[in-house]
Amino acid sequence: MARYADPGVTEWVESGGGPLIAVPEAVLPFWTGADGDEVSSDYDRACDIDGSIGLLPVGDTRALVLGDEPASTAYLPEYGTFVRWCAANSEDELLAEMPGALESALWGTEVEWRVPGAVVLFDAAWPGDGSGRTDRLRVELEPGRYGVRAAYVSAGPETWLGLVQLRRLAP
């Protein structure tokens, strides 16, 4: 796992060039990544997502694809948001912009994501049962419904970040 500041402060996940995916831990073995005998692999399906976010069936639930660009990504539980490092001189600079970025964001269309609990964020090319061999991040989520929305924010002349916010919805 890539870390750009003090160890354990903020954990960042990177991909080899494709999308990142947040797969519910309960169905992790069902994600085959770029492997598989089918014409279209799970990774291919993730790459077909058009836009910043999308949902794909995995087992009896769905996974969240973080599309568009393969930016380093962290989850900030205090904001309920995945932050994507598009451009910044330092991690401190990027993270300092979070409150203003969330306030000024022009959010895209929200999708509803039902999760059975914790999810694991990793490079969509890896199979779920092999994701332990790559950058990955376990994100604790309460089971239930979430509204998911995305935005790109220019927080300064040299600071750009992508946001994917999870908002808990009423049952």
Short mmCIF file of C-alpha atoms in Angstrom, two decimals:
data_model
loop_
_atom_site.label_atom_id
_atom_site.label_comp_id
_atom_site.label_asym_id
_atom_site.label_seq_id
_atom_site.Cartn_x
_atom_site.Cartn_y
_atom_site.Cartn_z
CA MET A 1 0.00 0.00 0.00
CA ALA A 2 1.41 3.38 -0.94
CA ARG A 3 1.86 5.87 1.86
CA TYR A 4 2.81 9.45 1.15
CA ALA A 5 3.06 10.75 4.70
CA ASP A 6 3.71 9.26 8.13
CA PRO A 7 3.08 5.51 8.14
CA GLY A 8 -0.49 4.67 9.05
CA VAL A 9 -1.80 8.24 8.72
CA THR A 10 -3.45 8.00 5.31
CA GLU A 11 -3.33 4.79 3.29
CA TRP A 12 -3.46 5.15 -0.48
CA VAL A 13 -4.32 2.50 -3.05
CA GLU A 14 -2.97 2.61 -6.59
CA SER A 15 -3.78 0.64 -9.71
CA GLY A 16 -1.62 -0.54 -12.57
CA GLY A 17 -3.55 1.73 -14.92
CA GLY A 18 -7.15 0.55 -14.79
CA PRO A 19 -10.05 1.31 -12.48
CA LEU A 20 -10.16 0.67 -8.76
CA ILE A 21 -13.06 -1.33 -7.35
CA ALA A 22 -14.65 -1.54 -3.90
CA VAL A 23 -15.96 -5.09 -3.52
CA PRO A 24 -18.03 -6.09 -0.50
CA GLU A 25 -15.84 -8.37 1.60
CA ALA A 26 -18.61 -10.99 1.72
CA VAL A 27 -18.36 -11.59 -2.05
CA LEU A 28 -14.64 -10.98 -2.58
CA PRO A 29 -13.98 -14.53 -3.90
CA PHE A 30 -16.52 -13.98 -6.69
CA TRP A 31 -14.53 -11.13 -8.29
CA THR A 32 -12.26 -12.72 -10.93
CA GLY A 33 -10.46 -9.57 -12.10
CA ALA A 34 -8.68 -10.00 -15.45
CA ASP A 35 -8.76 -13.80 -15.03
CA GLY A 36 -11.54 -16.00 -16.26
CA ASP A 37 -12.69 -18.13 -19.14
CA GLU A 38 -15.43 -15.81 -20.34
CA VAL A 39 -15.18 -13.53 -23.36
CA SER A 40 -15.51 -10.52 -21.09
CA SER A 41 -13.70 -10.67 -17.74
CA ASP A 42 -14.78 -8.84 -14.58
CA TYR A 43 -11.93 -6.41 -15.26
CA ASP A 44 -13.31 -5.76 -18.76
CA ARG A 45 -16.72 -5.03 -17.24
CA ALA A 46 -15.11 -2.56 -14.81
CA CYS A 47 -13.27 -0.85 -17.69
CA ASP A 48 -16.58 -0.49 -19.53
CA ILE A 49 -17.96 1.79 -16.81
CA ASP A 50 -18.42 5.21 -18.37
CA GLY A 51 -17.78 8.03 -15.93
CA SER A 52 -16.47 8.49 -12.41
CA ILE A 53 -18.52 5.77 -10.70
CA GLY A 54 -20.58 2.73 -11.55
CA LEU A 55 -21.98 -0.41 -9.98
CA LEU A 56 -21.37 -3.98 -11.14
CA PRO A 57 -23.01 -7.20 -9.96
CA VAL A 58 -20.70 -9.46 -7.93
CA GLY A 59 -22.23 -12.52 -6.29
CA ASP A 60 -25.55 -11.49 -4.76
CA THR A 61 -24.60 -7.82 -4.35
CA ARG A 62 -22.80 -5.07 -6.28
CA ALA A 63 -19.33 -3.56 -6.27
CA LEU A 64 -18.48 0.12 -6.73
CA VAL A 65 -16.15 0.95 -9.62
CA LEU A 66 -14.09 4.13 -9.38
CA GLY A 67 -13.61 4.91 -13.05
CA ASP A 68 -12.27 7.73 -15.20
CA GLU A 69 -8.61 7.78 -14.20
CA PRO A 70 -6.36 5.52 -12.14
CA ALA A 71 -5.58 8.10 -9.44
CA SER A 72 -4.17 7.11 -6.05
CA THR A 73 -7.16 6.81 -3.74
CA ALA A 74 -7.72 6.88 0.02
CA TYR A 75 -10.86 6.62 2.13
CA LEU A 76 -11.42 9.37 4.69
CA PRO A 77 -14.04 8.05 7.13
CA GLU A 78 -14.48 11.46 8.78
CA TYR A 79 -15.93 12.67 5.46
CA GLY A 80 -17.41 9.36 4.27
CA THR A 81 -15.45 9.99 1.08
CA PHE A 82 -12.92 8.36 -1.19
CA VAL A 83 -10.43 11.06 -2.20
CA ARG A 84 -8.56 10.63 -5.48
CA TRP A 85 -5.18 12.36 -5.85
CA CYS A 86 -5.31 13.93 -9.31
CA ALA A 87 -2.74 16.70 -8.69
CA ALA A 88 -1.11 18.18 -5.59
CA ASN A 89 2.38 19.03 -4.40
CA SER A 90 1.95 17.05 -1.18
CA GLU A 91 -0.47 14.86 0.73
CA ASP A 92 -0.81 17.56 3.39
CA GLU A 93 -1.78 20.11 0.74
CA LEU A 94 -4.34 17.76 -0.78
CA LEU A 95 -5.93 16.76 2.54
CA ALA A 96 -6.06 20.37 3.76
CA GLU A 97 -8.34 21.16 0.81
CA MET A 98 -10.95 18.50 1.70
CA PRO A 99 -13.45 20.66 3.64
CA GLY A 100 -13.54 23.34 0.95
CA ALA A 101 -13.59 20.79 -1.85
CA LEU A 102 -16.61 19.02 -0.36
CA GLU A 103 -18.41 22.33 0.06
CA SER A 104 -17.74 23.56 -3.49
CA ALA A 105 -18.16 20.23 -5.31
CA LEU A 106 -20.57 20.05 -8.22
CA TRP A 107 -21.80 16.49 -7.72
CA GLY A 108 -22.75 14.17 -10.54
CA THR A 109 -25.76 11.89 -10.56
CA GLU A 110 -26.12 9.86 -7.38
CA VAL A 111 -26.46 6.07 -7.49
CA GLU A 112 -27.80 3.84 -4.73
CA TRP A 113 -25.42 1.18 -3.42
CA ARG A 114 -26.56 -1.52 -0.99
CA VAL A 115 -23.69 -3.07 0.93
CA PRO A 116 -23.69 -6.02 3.33
CA GLY A 117 -20.82 -4.53 5.38
CA ALA A 118 -17.11 -3.85 4.93
CA VAL A 119 -15.69 -3.44 1.41
CA VAL A 120 -12.17 -3.89 0.03
CA LEU A 121 -10.76 -1.32 -2.41
CA PHE A 122 -8.15 -2.60 -4.88
CA ASP A 123 -7.07 -2.66 -8.54
CA ALA A 124 -9.94 -4.19 -10.55
CA ALA A 125 -7.47 -6.30 -12.56
CA TRP A 126 -6.77 -8.52 -9.52
CA PRO A 127 -9.06 -11.37 -8.51
CA GLY A 128 -10.72 -10.79 -5.16
CA ASP A 129 -9.02 -13.75 -3.52
CA GLY A 130 -5.65 -12.48 -4.81
CA SER A 131 -6.13 -8.84 -3.81
CA GLY A 132 -3.94 -9.38 -0.75
CA ARG A 133 -0.92 -9.41 -3.07
CA THR A 134 -1.53 -5.82 -4.23
CA ASP A 135 -2.42 -2.41 -2.79
CA ARG A 136 -5.72 -2.78 -0.99
CA LEU A 137 -7.70 -1.00 1.65
CA ARG A 138 -10.43 -2.42 3.85
CA VAL A 139 -13.21 0.12 4.48
CA GLU A 140 -15.60 -0.45 7.36
CA LEU A 141 -19.17 0.32 6.31
CA GLU A 142 -22.37 -0.36 8.19
CA PRO A 143 -24.65 -2.71 6.23
CA GLY A 144 -27.35 -0.79 4.38
CA ARG A 145 -28.11 1.66 1.62
CA TYR A 146 -25.75 4.43 0.54
CA GLY A 147 -26.10 7.26 -1.92
CA VAL A 148 -22.87 7.49 -3.92
CA ARG A 149 -21.92 10.59 -5.87
CA ALA A 150 -18.74 11.86 -7.49
CA ALA A 151 -17.11 15.17 -8.38
CA TYR A 152 -13.80 16.61 -9.54
CA VAL A 153 -12.67 19.75 -7.76
CA SER A 154 -9.96 22.25 -8.58
CA ALA A 155 -8.97 23.36 -5.10
CA GLY A 156 -6.11 25.57 -6.28
CA PRO A 157 -3.92 26.21 -9.29
CA GLU A 158 -1.94 23.01 -8.69
CA THR A 159 -4.41 20.98 -6.63
CA TRP A 160 -7.05 18.77 -8.22
CA LEU A 161 -8.90 16.00 -6.45
CA GLY A 162 -11.61 13.55 -7.23
CA LEU A 163 -14.27 12.87 -4.63
CA VAL A 164 -16.54 9.85 -4.30
CA GLN A 165 -18.84 10.42 -1.35
CA LEU A 166 -20.91 7.74 0.41
CA ARG A 167 -24.00 9.06 2.19
CA ARG A 168 -25.94 6.70 4.41
CA LEU A 169 -29.61 6.53 3.35
CA ALA A 170 -32.58 5.72 5.54
CA PRO A 171 -33.47 1.99 5.58
#
